[in-house]
JSON list of N, CA and C in Angstrom, two decimals:
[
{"chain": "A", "resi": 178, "resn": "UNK", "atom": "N", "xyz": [119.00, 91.78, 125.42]},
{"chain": "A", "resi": 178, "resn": "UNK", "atom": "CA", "xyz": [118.80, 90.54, 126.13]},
{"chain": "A", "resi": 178, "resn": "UNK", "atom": "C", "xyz": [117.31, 90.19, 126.22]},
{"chain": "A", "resi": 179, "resn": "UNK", "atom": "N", "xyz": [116.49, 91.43, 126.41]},
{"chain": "A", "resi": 179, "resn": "UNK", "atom": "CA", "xyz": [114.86, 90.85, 126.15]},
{"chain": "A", "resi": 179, "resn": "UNK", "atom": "C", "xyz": [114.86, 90.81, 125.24]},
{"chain": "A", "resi": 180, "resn": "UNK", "atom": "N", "xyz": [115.36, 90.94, 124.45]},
{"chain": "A", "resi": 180, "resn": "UNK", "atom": "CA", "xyz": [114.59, 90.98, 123.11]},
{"chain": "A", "resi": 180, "resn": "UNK", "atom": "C", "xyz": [114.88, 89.10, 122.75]},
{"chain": "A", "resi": 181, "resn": "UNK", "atom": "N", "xyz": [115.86, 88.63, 123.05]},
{"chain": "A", "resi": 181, "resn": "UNK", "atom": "CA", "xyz": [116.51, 87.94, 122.62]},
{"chain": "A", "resi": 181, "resn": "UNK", "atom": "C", "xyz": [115.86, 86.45, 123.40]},
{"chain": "A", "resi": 182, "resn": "UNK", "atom": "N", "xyz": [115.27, 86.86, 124.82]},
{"chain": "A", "resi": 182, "resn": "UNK", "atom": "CA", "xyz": [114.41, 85.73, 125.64]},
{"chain": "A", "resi": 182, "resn": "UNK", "atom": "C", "xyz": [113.20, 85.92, 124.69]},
{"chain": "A", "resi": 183, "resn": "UNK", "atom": "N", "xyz": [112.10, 86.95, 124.11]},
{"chain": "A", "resi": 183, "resn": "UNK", "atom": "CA", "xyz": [110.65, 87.46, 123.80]},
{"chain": "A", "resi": 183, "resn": "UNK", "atom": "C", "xyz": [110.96, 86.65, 122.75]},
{"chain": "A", "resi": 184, "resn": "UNK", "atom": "N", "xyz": [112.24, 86.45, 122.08]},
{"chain": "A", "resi": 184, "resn": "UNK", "atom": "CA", "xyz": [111.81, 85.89, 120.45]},
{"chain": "A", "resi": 184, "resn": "UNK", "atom": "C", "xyz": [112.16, 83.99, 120.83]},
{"chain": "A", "resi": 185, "resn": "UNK", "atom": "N", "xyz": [112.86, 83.81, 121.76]},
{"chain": "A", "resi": 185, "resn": "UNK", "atom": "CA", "xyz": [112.55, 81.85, 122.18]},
{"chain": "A", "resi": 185, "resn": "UNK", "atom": "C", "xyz": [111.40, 81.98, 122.93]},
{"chain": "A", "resi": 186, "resn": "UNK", "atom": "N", "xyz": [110.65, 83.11, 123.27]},
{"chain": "A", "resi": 186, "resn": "UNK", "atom": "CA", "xyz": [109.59, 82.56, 123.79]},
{"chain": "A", "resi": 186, "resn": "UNK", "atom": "C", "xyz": [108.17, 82.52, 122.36]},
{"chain": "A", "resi": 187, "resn": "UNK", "atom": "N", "xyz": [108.59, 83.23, 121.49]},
{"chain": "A", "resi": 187, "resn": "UNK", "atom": "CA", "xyz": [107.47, 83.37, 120.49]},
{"chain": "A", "resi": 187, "resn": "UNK", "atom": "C", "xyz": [107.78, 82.10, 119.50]},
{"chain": "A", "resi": 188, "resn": "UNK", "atom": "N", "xyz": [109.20, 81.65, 119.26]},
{"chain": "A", "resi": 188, "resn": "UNK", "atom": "CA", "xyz": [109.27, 80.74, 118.81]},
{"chain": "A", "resi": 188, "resn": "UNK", "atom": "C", "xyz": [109.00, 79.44, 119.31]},
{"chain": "A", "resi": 189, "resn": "UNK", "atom": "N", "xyz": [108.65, 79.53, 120.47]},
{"chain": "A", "resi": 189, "resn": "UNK", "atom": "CA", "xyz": [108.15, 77.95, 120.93]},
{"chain": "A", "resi": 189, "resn": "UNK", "atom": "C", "xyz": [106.92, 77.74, 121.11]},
{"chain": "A", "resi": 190, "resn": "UNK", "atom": "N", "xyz": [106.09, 79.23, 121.31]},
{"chain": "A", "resi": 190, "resn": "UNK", "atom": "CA", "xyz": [104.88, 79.19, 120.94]},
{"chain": "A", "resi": 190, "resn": "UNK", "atom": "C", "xyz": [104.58, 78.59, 119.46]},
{"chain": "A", "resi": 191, "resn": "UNK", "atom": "N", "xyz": [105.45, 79.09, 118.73]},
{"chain": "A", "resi": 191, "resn": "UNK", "atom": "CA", "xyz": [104.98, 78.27, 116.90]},
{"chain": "A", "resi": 191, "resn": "UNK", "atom": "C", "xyz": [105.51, 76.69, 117.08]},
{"chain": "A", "resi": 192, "resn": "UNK", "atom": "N", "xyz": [106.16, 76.07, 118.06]},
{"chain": "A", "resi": 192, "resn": "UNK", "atom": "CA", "xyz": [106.60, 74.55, 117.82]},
{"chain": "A", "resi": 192, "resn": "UNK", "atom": "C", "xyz": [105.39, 74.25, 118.58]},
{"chain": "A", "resi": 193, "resn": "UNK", "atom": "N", "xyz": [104.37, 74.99, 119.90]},
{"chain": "A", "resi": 193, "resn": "UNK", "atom": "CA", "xyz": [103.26, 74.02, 120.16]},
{"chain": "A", "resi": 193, "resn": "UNK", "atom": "C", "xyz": [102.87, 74.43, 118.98]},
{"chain": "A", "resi": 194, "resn": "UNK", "atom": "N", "xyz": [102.13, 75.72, 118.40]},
{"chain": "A", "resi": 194, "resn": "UNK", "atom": "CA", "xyz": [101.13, 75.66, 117.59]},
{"chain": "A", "resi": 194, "resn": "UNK", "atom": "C", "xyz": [101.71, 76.32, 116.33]},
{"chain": "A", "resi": 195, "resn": "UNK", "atom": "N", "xyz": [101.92, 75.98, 115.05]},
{"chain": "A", "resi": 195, "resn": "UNK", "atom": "CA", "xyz": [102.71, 76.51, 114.51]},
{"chain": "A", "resi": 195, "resn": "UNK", "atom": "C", "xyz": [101.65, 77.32, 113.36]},
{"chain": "A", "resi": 196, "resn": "UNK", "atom": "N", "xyz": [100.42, 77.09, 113.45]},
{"chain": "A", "resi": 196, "resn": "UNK", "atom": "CA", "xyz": [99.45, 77.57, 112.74]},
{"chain": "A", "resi": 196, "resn": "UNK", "atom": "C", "xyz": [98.83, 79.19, 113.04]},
{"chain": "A", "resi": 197, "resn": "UNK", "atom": "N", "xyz": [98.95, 79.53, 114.38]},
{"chain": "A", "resi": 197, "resn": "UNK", "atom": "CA", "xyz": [98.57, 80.61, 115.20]},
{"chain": "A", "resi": 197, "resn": "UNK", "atom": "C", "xyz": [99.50, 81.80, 114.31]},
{"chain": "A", "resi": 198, "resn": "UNK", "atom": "N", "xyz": [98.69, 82.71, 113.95]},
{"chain": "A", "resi": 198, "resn": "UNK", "atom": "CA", "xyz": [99.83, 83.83, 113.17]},
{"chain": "A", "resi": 198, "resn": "UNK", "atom": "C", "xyz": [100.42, 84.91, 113.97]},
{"chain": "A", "resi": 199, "resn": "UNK", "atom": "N", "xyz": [99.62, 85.23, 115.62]},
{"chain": "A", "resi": 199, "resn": "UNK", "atom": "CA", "xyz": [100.63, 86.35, 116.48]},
{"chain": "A", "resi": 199, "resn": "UNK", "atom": "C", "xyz": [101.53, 86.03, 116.98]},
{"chain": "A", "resi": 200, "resn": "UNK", "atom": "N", "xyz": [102.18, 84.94, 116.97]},
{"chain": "A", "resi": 200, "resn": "UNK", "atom": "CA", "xyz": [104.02, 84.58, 117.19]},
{"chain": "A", "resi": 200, "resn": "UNK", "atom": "C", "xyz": [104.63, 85.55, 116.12]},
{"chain": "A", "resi": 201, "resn": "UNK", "atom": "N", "xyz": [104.12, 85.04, 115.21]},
{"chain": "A", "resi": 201, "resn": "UNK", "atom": "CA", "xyz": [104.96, 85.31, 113.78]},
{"chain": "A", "resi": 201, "resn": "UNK", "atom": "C", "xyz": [105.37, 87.10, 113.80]},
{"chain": "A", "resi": 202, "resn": "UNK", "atom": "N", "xyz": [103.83, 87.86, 114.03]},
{"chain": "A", "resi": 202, "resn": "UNK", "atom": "CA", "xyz": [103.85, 88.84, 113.93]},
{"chain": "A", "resi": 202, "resn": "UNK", "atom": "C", "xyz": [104.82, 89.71, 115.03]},
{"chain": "A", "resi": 203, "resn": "UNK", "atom": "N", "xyz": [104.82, 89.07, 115.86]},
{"chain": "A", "resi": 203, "resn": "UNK", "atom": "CA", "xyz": [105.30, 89.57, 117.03]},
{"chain": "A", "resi": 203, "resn": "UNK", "atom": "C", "xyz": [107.08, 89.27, 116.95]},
{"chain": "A", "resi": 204, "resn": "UNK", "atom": "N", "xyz": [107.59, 88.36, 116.27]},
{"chain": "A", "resi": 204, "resn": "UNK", "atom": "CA", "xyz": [108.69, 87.54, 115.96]},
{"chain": "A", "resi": 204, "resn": "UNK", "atom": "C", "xyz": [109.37, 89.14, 114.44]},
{"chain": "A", "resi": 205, "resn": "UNK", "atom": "N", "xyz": [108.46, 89.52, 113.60]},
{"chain": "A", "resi": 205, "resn": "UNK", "atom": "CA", "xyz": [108.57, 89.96, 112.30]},
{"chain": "A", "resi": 205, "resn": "UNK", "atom": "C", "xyz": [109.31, 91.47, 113.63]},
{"chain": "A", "resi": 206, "resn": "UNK", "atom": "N", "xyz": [108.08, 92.37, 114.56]},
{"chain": "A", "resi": 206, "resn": "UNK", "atom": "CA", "xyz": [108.62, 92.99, 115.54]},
{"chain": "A", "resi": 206, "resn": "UNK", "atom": "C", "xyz": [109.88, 93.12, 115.81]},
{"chain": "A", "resi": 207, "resn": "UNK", "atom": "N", "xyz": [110.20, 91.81, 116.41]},
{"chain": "A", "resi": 207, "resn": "UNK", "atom": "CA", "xyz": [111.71, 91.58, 117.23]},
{"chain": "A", "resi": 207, "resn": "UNK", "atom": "C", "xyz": [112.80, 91.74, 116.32]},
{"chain": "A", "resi": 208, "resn": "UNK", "atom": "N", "xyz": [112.41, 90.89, 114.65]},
{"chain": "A", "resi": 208, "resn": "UNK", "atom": "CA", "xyz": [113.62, 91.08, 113.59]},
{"chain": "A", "resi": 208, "resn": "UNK", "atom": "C", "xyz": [113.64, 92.43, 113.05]},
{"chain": "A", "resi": 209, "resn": "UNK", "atom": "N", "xyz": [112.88, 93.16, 113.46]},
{"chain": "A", "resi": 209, "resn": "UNK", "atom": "CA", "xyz": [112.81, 94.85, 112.39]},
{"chain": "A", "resi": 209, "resn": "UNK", "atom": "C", "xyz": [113.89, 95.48, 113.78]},
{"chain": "A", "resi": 210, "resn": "UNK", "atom": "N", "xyz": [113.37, 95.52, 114.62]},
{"chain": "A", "resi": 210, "resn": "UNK", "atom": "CA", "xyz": [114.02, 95.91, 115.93]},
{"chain": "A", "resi": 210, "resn": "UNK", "atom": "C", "xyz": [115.85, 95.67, 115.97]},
{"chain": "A", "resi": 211, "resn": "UNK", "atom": "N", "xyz": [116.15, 94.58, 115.57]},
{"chain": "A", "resi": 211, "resn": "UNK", "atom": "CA", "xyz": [117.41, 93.93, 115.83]},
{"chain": "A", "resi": 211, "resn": "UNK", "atom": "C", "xyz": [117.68, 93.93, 114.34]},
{"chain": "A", "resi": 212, "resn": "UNK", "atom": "N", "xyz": [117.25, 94.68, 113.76]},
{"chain": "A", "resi": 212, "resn": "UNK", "atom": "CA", "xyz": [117.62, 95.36, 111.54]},
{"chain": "A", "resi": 212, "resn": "UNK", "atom": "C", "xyz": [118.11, 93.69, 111.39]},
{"chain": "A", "resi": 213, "resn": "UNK", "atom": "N", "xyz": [117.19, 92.84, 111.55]},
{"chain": "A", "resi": 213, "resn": "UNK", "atom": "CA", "xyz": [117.71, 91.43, 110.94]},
{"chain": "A", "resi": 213, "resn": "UNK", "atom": "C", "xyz": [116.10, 91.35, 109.64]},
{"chain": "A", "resi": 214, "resn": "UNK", "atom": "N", "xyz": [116.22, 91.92, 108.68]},
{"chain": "A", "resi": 214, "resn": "UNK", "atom": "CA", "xyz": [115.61, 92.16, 107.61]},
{"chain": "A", "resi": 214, "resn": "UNK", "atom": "C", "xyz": [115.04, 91.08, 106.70]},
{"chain": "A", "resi": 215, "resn": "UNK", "atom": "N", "xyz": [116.34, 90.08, 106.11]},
{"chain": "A", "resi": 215, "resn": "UNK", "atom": "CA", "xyz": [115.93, 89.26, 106.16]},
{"chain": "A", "resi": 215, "resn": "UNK", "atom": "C", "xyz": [114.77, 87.97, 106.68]},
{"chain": "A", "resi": 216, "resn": "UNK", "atom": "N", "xyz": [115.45, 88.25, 107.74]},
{"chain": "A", "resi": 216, "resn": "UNK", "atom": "CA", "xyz": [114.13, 87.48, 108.96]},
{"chain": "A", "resi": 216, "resn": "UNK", "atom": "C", "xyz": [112.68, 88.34, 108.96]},
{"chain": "A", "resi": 217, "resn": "UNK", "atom": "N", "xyz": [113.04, 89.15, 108.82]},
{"chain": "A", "resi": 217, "resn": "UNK", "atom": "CA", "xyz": [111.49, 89.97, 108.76]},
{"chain": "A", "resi": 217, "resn": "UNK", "atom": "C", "xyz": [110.66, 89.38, 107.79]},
{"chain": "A", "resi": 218, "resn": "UNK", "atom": "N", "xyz": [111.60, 89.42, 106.27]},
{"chain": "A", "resi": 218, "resn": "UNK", "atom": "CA", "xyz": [110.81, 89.74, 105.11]},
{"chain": "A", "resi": 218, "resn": "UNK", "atom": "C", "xyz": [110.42, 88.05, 105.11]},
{"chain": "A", "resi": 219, "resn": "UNK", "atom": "N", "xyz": [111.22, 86.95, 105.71]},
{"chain": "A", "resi": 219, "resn": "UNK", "atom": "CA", "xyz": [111.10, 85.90, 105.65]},
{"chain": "A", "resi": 219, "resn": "UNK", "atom": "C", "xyz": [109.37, 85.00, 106.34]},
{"chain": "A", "resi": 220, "resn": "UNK", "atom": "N", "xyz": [109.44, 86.25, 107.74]},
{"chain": "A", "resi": 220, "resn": "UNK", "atom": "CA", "xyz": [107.87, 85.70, 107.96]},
{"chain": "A", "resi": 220, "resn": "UNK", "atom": "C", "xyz": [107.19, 85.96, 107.71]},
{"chain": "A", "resi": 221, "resn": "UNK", "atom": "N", "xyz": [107.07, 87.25, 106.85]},
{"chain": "A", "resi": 221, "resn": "UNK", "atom": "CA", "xyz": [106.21, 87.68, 106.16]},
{"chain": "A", "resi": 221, "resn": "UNK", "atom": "C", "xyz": [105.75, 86.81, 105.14]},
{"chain": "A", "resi": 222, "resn": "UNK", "atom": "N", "xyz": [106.75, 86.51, 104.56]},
{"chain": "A", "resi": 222, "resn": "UNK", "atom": "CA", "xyz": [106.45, 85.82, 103.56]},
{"chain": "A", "resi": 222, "resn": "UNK", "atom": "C", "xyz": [105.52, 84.21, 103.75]},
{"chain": "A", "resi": 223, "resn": "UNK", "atom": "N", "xyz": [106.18, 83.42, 104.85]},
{"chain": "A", "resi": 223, "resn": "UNK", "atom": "CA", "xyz": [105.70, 82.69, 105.58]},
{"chain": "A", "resi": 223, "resn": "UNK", "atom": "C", "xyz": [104.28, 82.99, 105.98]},
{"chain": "A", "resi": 224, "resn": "UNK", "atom": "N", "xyz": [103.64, 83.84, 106.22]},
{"chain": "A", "resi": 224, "resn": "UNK", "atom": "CA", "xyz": [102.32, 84.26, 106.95]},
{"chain": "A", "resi": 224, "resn": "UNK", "atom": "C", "xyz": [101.50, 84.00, 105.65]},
{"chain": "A", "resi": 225, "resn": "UNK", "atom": "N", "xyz": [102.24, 85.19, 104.52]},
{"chain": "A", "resi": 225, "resn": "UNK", "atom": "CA", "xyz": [101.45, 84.95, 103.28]},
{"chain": "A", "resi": 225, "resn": "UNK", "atom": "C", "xyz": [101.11, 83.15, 102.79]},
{"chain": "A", "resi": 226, "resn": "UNK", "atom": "N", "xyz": [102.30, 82.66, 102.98]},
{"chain": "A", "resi": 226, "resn": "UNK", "atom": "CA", "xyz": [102.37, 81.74, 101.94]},
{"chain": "A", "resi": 226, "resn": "UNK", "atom": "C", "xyz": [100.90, 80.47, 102.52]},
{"chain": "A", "resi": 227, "resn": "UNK", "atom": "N", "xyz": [100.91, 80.60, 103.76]},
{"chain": "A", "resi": 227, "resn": "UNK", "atom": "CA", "xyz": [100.51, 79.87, 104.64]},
{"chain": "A", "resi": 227, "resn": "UNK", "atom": "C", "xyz": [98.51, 80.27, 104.63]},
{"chain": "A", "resi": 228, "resn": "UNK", "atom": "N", "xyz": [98.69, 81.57, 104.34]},
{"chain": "A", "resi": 228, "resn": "UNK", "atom": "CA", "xyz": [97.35, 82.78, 104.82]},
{"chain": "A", "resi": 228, "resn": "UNK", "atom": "C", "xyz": [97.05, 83.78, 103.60]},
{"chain": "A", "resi": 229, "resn": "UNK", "atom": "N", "xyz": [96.93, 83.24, 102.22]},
{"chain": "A", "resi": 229, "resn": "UNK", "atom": "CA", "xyz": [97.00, 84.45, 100.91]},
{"chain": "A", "resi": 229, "resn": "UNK", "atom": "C", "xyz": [96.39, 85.90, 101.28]},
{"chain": "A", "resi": 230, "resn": "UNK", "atom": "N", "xyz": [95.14, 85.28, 102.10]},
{"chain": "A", "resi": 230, "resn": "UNK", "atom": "CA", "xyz": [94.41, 86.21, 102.57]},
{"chain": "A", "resi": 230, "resn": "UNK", "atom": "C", "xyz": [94.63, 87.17, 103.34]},
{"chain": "A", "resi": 231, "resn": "UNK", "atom": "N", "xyz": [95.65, 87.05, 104.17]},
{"chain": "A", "resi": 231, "resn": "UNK", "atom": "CA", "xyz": [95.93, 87.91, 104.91]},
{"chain": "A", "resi": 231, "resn": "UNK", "atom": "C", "xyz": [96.34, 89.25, 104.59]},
{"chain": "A", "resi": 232, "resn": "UNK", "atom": "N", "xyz": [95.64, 90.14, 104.93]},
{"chain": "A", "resi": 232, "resn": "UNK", "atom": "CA", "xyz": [95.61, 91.56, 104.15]},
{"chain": "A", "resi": 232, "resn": "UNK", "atom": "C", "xyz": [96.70, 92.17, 105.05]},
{"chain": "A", "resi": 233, "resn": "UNK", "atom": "N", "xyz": [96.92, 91.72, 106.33]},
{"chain": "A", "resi": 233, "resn": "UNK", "atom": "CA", "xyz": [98.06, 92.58, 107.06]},
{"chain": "A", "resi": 233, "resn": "UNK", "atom": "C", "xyz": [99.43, 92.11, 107.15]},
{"chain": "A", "resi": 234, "resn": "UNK", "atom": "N", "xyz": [99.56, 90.86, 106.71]},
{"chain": "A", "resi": 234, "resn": "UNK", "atom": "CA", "xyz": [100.84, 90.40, 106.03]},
{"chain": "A", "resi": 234, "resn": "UNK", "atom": "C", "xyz": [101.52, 91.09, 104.60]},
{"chain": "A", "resi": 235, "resn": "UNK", "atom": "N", "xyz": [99.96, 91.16, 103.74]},
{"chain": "A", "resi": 235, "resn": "UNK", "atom": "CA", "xyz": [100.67, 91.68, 102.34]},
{"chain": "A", "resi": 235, "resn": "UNK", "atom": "C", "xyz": [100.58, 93.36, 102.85]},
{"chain": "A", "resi": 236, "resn": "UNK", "atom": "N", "xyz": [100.26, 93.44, 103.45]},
{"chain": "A", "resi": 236, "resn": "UNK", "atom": "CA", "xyz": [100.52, 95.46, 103.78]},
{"chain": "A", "resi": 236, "resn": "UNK", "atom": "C", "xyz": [101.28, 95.66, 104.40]},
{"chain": "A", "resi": 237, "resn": "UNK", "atom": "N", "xyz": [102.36, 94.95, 105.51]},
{"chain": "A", "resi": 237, "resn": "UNK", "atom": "CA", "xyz": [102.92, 94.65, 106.43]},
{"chain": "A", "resi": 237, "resn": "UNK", "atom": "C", "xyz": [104.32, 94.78, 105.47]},
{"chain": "A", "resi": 238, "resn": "UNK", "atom": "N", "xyz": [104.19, 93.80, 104.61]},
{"chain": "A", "resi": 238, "resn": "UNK", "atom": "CA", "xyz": [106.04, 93.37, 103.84]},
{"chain": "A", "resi": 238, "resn": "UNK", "atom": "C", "xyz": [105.75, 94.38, 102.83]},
{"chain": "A", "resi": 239, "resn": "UNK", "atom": "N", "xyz": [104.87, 95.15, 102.31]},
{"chain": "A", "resi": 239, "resn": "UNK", "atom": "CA", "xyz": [104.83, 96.15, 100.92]},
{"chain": "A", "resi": 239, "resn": "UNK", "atom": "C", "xyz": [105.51, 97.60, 102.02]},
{"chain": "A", "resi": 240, "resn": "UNK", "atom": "N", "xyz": [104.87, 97.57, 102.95]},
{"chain": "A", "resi": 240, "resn": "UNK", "atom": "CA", "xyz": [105.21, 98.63, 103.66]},
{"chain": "A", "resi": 240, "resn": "UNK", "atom": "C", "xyz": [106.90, 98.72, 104.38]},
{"chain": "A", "resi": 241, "resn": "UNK", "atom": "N", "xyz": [106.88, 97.34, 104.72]},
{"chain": "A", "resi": 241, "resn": "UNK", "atom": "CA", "xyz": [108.41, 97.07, 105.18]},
{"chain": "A", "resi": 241, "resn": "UNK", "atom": "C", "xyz": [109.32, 97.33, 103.57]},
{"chain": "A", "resi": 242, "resn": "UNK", "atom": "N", "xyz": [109.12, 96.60, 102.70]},
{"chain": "A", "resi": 242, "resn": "UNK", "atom": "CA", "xyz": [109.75, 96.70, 101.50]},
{"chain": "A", "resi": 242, "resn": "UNK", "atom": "C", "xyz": [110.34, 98.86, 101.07]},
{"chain": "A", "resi": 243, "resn": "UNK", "atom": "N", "xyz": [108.89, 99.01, 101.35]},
{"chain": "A", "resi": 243, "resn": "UNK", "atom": "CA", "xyz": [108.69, 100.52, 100.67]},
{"chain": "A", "resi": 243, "resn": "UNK", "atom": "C", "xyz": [110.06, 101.34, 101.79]},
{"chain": "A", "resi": 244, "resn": "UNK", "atom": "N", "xyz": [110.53, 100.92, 103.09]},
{"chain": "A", "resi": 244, "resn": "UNK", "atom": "CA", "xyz": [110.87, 101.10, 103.92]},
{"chain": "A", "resi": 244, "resn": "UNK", "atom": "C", "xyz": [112.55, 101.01, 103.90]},
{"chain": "A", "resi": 245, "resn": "UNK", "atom": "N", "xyz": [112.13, 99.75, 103.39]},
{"chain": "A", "resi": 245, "resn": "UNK", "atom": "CA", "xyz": [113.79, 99.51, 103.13]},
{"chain": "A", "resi": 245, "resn": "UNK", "atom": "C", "xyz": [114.32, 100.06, 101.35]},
{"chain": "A", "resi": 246, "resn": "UNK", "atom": "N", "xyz": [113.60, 100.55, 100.69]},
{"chain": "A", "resi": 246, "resn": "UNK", "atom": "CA", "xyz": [114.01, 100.99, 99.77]},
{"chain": "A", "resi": 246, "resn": "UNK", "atom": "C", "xyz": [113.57, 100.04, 98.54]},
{"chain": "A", "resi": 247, "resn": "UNK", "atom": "N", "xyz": [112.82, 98.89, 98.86]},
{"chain": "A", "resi": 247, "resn": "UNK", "atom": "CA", "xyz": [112.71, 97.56, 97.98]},
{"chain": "A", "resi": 247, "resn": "UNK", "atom": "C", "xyz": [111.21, 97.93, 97.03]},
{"chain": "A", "resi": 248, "resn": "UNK", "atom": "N", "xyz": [111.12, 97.37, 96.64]},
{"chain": "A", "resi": 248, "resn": "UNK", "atom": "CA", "xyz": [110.39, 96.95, 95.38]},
{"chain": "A", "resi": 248, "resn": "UNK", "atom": "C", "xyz": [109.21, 95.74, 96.13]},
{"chain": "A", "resi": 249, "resn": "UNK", "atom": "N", "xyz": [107.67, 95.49, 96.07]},
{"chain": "A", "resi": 249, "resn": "UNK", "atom": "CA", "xyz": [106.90, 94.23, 96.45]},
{"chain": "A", "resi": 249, "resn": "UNK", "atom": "C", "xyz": [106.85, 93.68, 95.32]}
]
């Protein structure tokens, strides 16, 4: 049930500001937690797509990937 208020509250933080990347990260948290994987690998991807640069997004989903058995 927290988990489930923490992630409408991180998601409405991204509808004021949808640019800010510790929702996301904190959101990627809640979906590894609740094995919704998909959703994980999805903001990850999102962070990247948004942030190339971001070195803890692409270490973040290589590491999640390596985790789940996947391939980056």
């Amino acid at each position: 049930k927290e988990l489930v208020q923490a992630e409408k509250c991180f998601k409405k933080a991204l509808e004021i500001d949808p640019a800010i990347e510790a929702p996301k990260f904190e959101l990627i948290g809640i979906y590894k937690l609740q094995k919704k994987s998909t959703r994980a690998i999805e903001m990850y991807r999102s962070i990247i797509s948004e942030n190339p640069d971001n070195i803890h997004a692409h270490m973040g989903l290589g590491l999640y990937y390596g985790a789940l058995g996947m391939s980056y």
